[in-house]
XYZ file of C-alpha atoms in Angstrom:
311
model
C -18.301 59.557 12.364
C -19.290 59.744 16.360
C -18.237 56.950 18.698
C -17.917 54.372 16.536
C -21.440 54.947 14.659
C -21.099 55.473 11.059
C -24.674 57.129 9.991
C -26.410 54.152 12.038
C -28.836 56.882 13.866
C -29.403 55.072 17.001
C -27.743 51.797 15.971
C -24.417 51.095 17.684
C -22.203 49.002 15.586
C -22.361 45.188 17.183
C -26.566 46.101 17.037
C -25.888 46.086 13.142
C -23.479 43.536 12.688
C -25.844 41.531 14.954
C -28.891 42.887 12.282
C -26.903 41.630 9.603
C -25.704 38.289 10.788
C -29.429 38.073 11.870
C -29.938 39.114 8.600
C -28.186 36.871 6.910
C -29.195 33.509 8.444
C -32.690 34.004 7.269
C -31.501 34.185 4.265
C -29.236 31.051 4.628
C -31.828 28.815 6.564
C -34.424 29.794 2.977
C -31.996 29.209 0.771
C -30.644 25.455 2.702
C -35.221 24.809 2.418
C -35.402 25.587 -1.153
C -32.402 23.274 -2.286
C -34.350 20.456 -0.437
C -37.269 20.819 -1.372
C -35.442 20.866 -4.891
C -34.124 17.117 -3.963
C -37.077 16.499 -2.709
C -39.389 16.263 -6.117
C -36.638 15.188 -7.161
C -37.659 11.729 -6.478
C -41.290 12.846 -7.727
C -39.808 13.951 -10.928
C -38.198 10.369 -11.668
C -41.124 8.697 -11.751
C -41.971 11.105 -14.959
C -39.183 11.193 -16.705
C -39.353 7.957 -18.848
C -39.672 10.706 -21.704
C -36.829 12.053 -21.045
C -35.174 9.476 -20.948
C -36.036 8.098 -24.425
C -34.774 11.428 -25.880
C -31.637 10.706 -24.098
C -30.714 8.282 -25.336
C -31.768 9.219 -28.934
C -29.683 11.812 -28.538
C -26.781 9.615 -27.587
C -27.218 7.353 -29.865
C -27.157 9.753 -33.019
C -24.183 10.782 -31.548
C -21.351 12.606 -34.051
C -18.347 14.365 -32.671
C -18.889 17.844 -32.548
C -22.617 17.649 -32.963
C -23.443 18.860 -29.453
C -21.001 22.177 -30.093
C -22.952 25.338 -29.819
C -21.176 27.804 -32.181
C -20.382 31.043 -29.991
C -19.236 33.921 -30.246
C -16.953 33.931 -33.542
C -16.229 29.759 -32.549
C -17.471 27.046 -35.662
C -17.535 23.461 -34.890
C -13.605 23.183 -37.459
C -12.331 25.649 -34.421
C -11.966 22.658 -31.777
C -10.018 19.958 -30.988
C -12.901 17.045 -30.734
C -12.227 13.840 -29.400
C -12.829 10.606 -31.677
C -13.674 8.960 -28.970
C -15.647 11.174 -24.729
C -13.931 9.611 -21.914
C -15.467 8.660 -18.830
C -13.489 8.075 -16.055
C -15.568 6.268 -12.589
C -14.155 7.258 -9.185
C -15.089 6.331 -5.954
C -13.795 4.702 -2.670
C -13.488 0.791 -3.417
C -17.070 -0.938 -3.154
C -18.971 2.291 -4.041
C -21.140 0.569 -7.077
C -18.657 2.395 -10.124
C -19.170 -1.771 -10.923
C -22.812 -1.793 -10.605
C -22.976 1.705 -12.507
C -21.653 0.757 -15.349
C -23.915 -2.537 -15.759
C -26.568 0.082 -15.011
C -26.065 2.755 -17.688
C -25.091 -0.030 -19.984
C -28.397 -1.518 -19.752
C -30.263 1.223 -20.555
C -29.028 0.478 -24.145
C -29.510 -2.874 -24.249
C -32.867 -4.201 -26.282
C -32.154 -7.786 -24.631
C -33.459 -7.527 -21.007
C -31.483 -11.157 -20.734
C -27.785 -9.033 -21.681
C -25.186 -10.824 -19.158
C -24.082 -7.939 -16.998
C -20.215 -6.580 -18.612
C -18.816 -5.968 -15.028
C -18.435 -8.392 -12.888
C -19.653 -7.188 -9.223
C -18.946 -8.751 -5.337
C -22.262 -9.902 -3.582
C -21.545 -8.881 -0.617
C -23.268 -6.776 2.160
C -19.695 -5.179 2.959
C -17.190 -5.376 0.728
C -14.187 -4.097 1.702
C -12.030 -7.506 1.790
C -12.657 -8.468 -1.475
C -10.091 -6.756 -3.905
C -11.878 -5.453 -6.142
C -11.218 -4.098 -9.807
C -7.445 -3.094 -10.101
C -7.352 -3.303 -13.844
C -8.623 -0.368 -15.802
C -11.996 -1.596 -18.021
C -13.222 0.268 -20.210
C -16.546 0.050 -21.625
C -18.403 0.953 -24.674
C -21.927 2.801 -24.100
C -23.905 1.749 -25.749
C -21.946 -1.650 -26.502
C -19.450 -1.083 -29.878
C -19.875 2.439 -29.693
C -16.524 3.910 -31.047
C -18.289 7.608 -29.999
C -18.478 7.122 -26.262
C -16.793 4.574 -22.785
C -16.496 4.566 -19.833
C -13.501 3.599 -17.535
C -13.983 1.389 -13.909
C -10.816 1.612 -12.112
C -9.813 0.505 -8.612
C -11.180 2.542 -5.706
C -9.734 4.741 -3.820
C -7.297 4.194 -0.805
C -6.994 5.660 2.228
C -3.735 7.212 1.895
C -3.940 10.224 0.113
C -1.053 10.787 -1.503
C -1.649 7.178 -3.575
C -4.543 9.239 -4.550
C -3.397 12.446 -5.738
C -0.530 10.595 -7.639
C -3.272 8.318 -8.787
C -5.493 10.743 -10.203
C -3.331 12.139 -10.837
C -1.476 9.449 -13.363
C -5.164 9.560 -14.891
C -5.926 12.519 -15.896
C -2.553 13.684 -17.018
C -1.947 10.526 -19.226
C -5.235 8.924 -19.746
C -6.437 5.606 -19.433
C -5.429 2.436 -20.810
C -7.606 -0.634 -20.745
C -6.192 -3.581 -18.741
C -3.923 -1.315 -17.443
C -3.138 -2.380 -13.884
C -3.256 0.079 -11.332
C -0.679 -0.127 -8.548
C 0.704 1.107 -5.319
C 3.544 1.248 -3.200
C 1.554 -0.121 -0.039
C 0.623 -2.866 -2.857
C 1.299 -6.133 -0.513
C 3.425 -9.263 -2.724
C 0.719 -10.944 -4.112
C -0.337 -8.030 -5.858
C 2.832 -6.906 -6.872
C 3.542 -10.230 -8.296
C 0.250 -10.127 -10.540
C 1.884 -6.919 -11.881
C 4.653 -8.913 -12.796
C 2.502 -11.335 -14.753
C 0.276 -8.493 -16.160
C 1.231 -9.313 -20.621
C -2.174 -7.188 -21.299
C -3.384 -3.929 -21.623
C -4.216 -2.068 -24.590
C -1.172 0.219 -26.777
C -3.985 2.843 -27.118
C -4.149 5.434 -24.808
C -7.876 7.384 -23.991
C -7.783 11.267 -22.805
C -10.031 11.590 -19.710
C -12.537 14.000 -20.455
C -15.160 14.629 -17.593
C -14.262 12.819 -14.434
C -18.047 11.028 -12.163
C -17.141 10.196 -8.729
C -19.218 7.429 -7.132
C -20.450 7.307 -4.004
C -22.200 4.449 -1.498
C -24.653 5.686 0.163
C -24.589 3.170 3.627
C -20.918 3.848 3.988
C -21.833 7.748 3.689
C -24.382 7.001 5.994
C -22.380 5.143 8.687
C -19.060 8.183 7.807
C -22.245 10.541 8.344
C -23.425 9.813 11.866
C -20.163 7.084 13.123
C -18.703 8.485 16.737
C -15.538 7.399 15.220
C -13.247 10.596 14.009
C -11.487 7.947 11.872
C -14.448 7.236 10.410
C -15.862 10.574 10.174
C -12.657 11.834 8.629
C -13.040 9.334 5.509
C -16.067 11.987 4.337
C -13.252 14.503 4.480
C -11.270 12.244 2.529
C -13.650 12.112 0.021
C -14.010 15.782 -0.838
C -9.636 16.565 -0.826
C -10.043 13.783 -3.970
C -13.419 15.015 -5.048
C -11.801 18.869 -4.981
C -8.455 18.350 -7.294
C -8.229 20.851 -9.411
C -7.577 18.040 -12.515
C -10.725 16.910 -11.895
C -12.539 19.358 -13.835
C -13.658 19.186 -16.973
C -11.621 19.682 -19.665
C -12.238 21.248 -22.865
C -10.082 20.995 -26.345
C -10.653 23.534 -28.676
C -8.019 25.418 -31.365
C -7.424 26.095 -34.800
C -4.757 24.874 -37.622
C -1.716 26.402 -35.649
C -3.053 26.940 -31.868
C -4.165 24.045 -29.221
C -5.521 25.080 -26.064
C -5.871 23.194 -23.054
C -8.784 25.050 -20.463
C -8.999 23.427 -17.043
C -14.211 24.709 -16.229
C -13.963 25.134 -12.593
C -16.964 23.044 -12.979
C -16.129 20.272 -10.931
C -17.522 15.922 -11.166
C -21.391 14.899 -11.339
C -21.075 12.748 -8.259
C -23.157 9.804 -8.434
C -24.994 8.108 -4.567
C -25.915 4.195 -5.381
C -27.178 1.873 -2.583
C -29.916 4.418 -2.010
C -32.787 1.784 -2.085
C -31.455 0.409 0.972
C -32.336 3.106 2.686
C -34.910 4.999 3.704
C -35.717 8.604 1.542
C -35.544 10.827 4.085
C -31.056 9.336 4.847
C -31.060 9.779 1.073
C -32.363 13.204 1.420
C -30.228 13.985 4.497
C -26.632 12.334 1.973
C -27.710 14.481 -0.948
C -27.998 17.593 1.591
C -24.426 16.666 3.269
C -22.393 15.781 0.717
C -24.028 19.238 -1.402
C -22.238 21.264 2.172
C -19.035 18.624 1.699
C -18.500 18.955 -1.984
C -19.553 22.554 -2.715
C -22.100 21.384 -5.036
C -25.687 21.616 -5.900
C -27.290 18.614 -4.097
C -29.875 18.558 -7.231
C -28.274 19.561 -9.998
C -25.090 17.626 -9.541
C -26.029 15.335 -7.449
C -28.234 11.850 -8.691
C -29.243 9.022 -6.560
C -29.270 6.034 -9.039
C -30.173 3.105 -7.050
C -29.086 -0.546 -7.104
C -32.500 -2.221 -7.197
C -34.986 -0.109 -9.744
C -34.383 -0.484 -13.579
C -34.459 2.964 -14.985
C -34.326 1.397 -18.558
């Protein structure tokens, strides 16, 4: 070691750090370009995925509890505590399109195109003044199935502490169809509705997976806003998204042991209302959300526009 140099020849430490930084910058730029191209190609791939969709539908329709378990190591199917019903929880801000997503997923399995929609949605461009979904709503997927269900939920609050309480309650205590979701900040009208709420299903479903739903138009407005308060909305989404309780959960064990594990896998994200935007904006939003939430923009963020029929 001489004058702060450690085997670097004529290159001093500062030059070495600068050169290393430049190399890493180029590596990161190339990685970002590759991901961007992957996301771009995903829009072309959608046009050719009709057969894949039919295959996925067939697998879901033929599913029975445990049929998708892979026996690895010493674990057998009988070693897993497999839920009789897989419950998928839709989470997202008000107006994100959770109810619309329920209808779109249902239509994939409905052979009759004239079958009425199951979840009520607002037709207004800006539903921020609408009441939205206040009661937990269970939807069997497909209709009549006892193996899969979607839960439509109340939109997230502007109060992060309220969101944390709500998510904690759902993930730890489960969800029940017809349950009214209230908050301390609710007005007298909703509290009166809570007192009148007589019906709630007896059965409680354990949440197995969470699907985070966001409105592409909202995200774009928040991203490009000069209002710091609006830009902070995306950070609020990230805070709730990164709640450890929303990580995928797996149950396994034996007759003498039951273990609950939380993996490090974060929820998938569904981007709605993308059909109202240009392709370049949709690409930019997916790349932005990937960076914000720490997930892959192609593999874990799915653009499902409301105006396109995927059935």
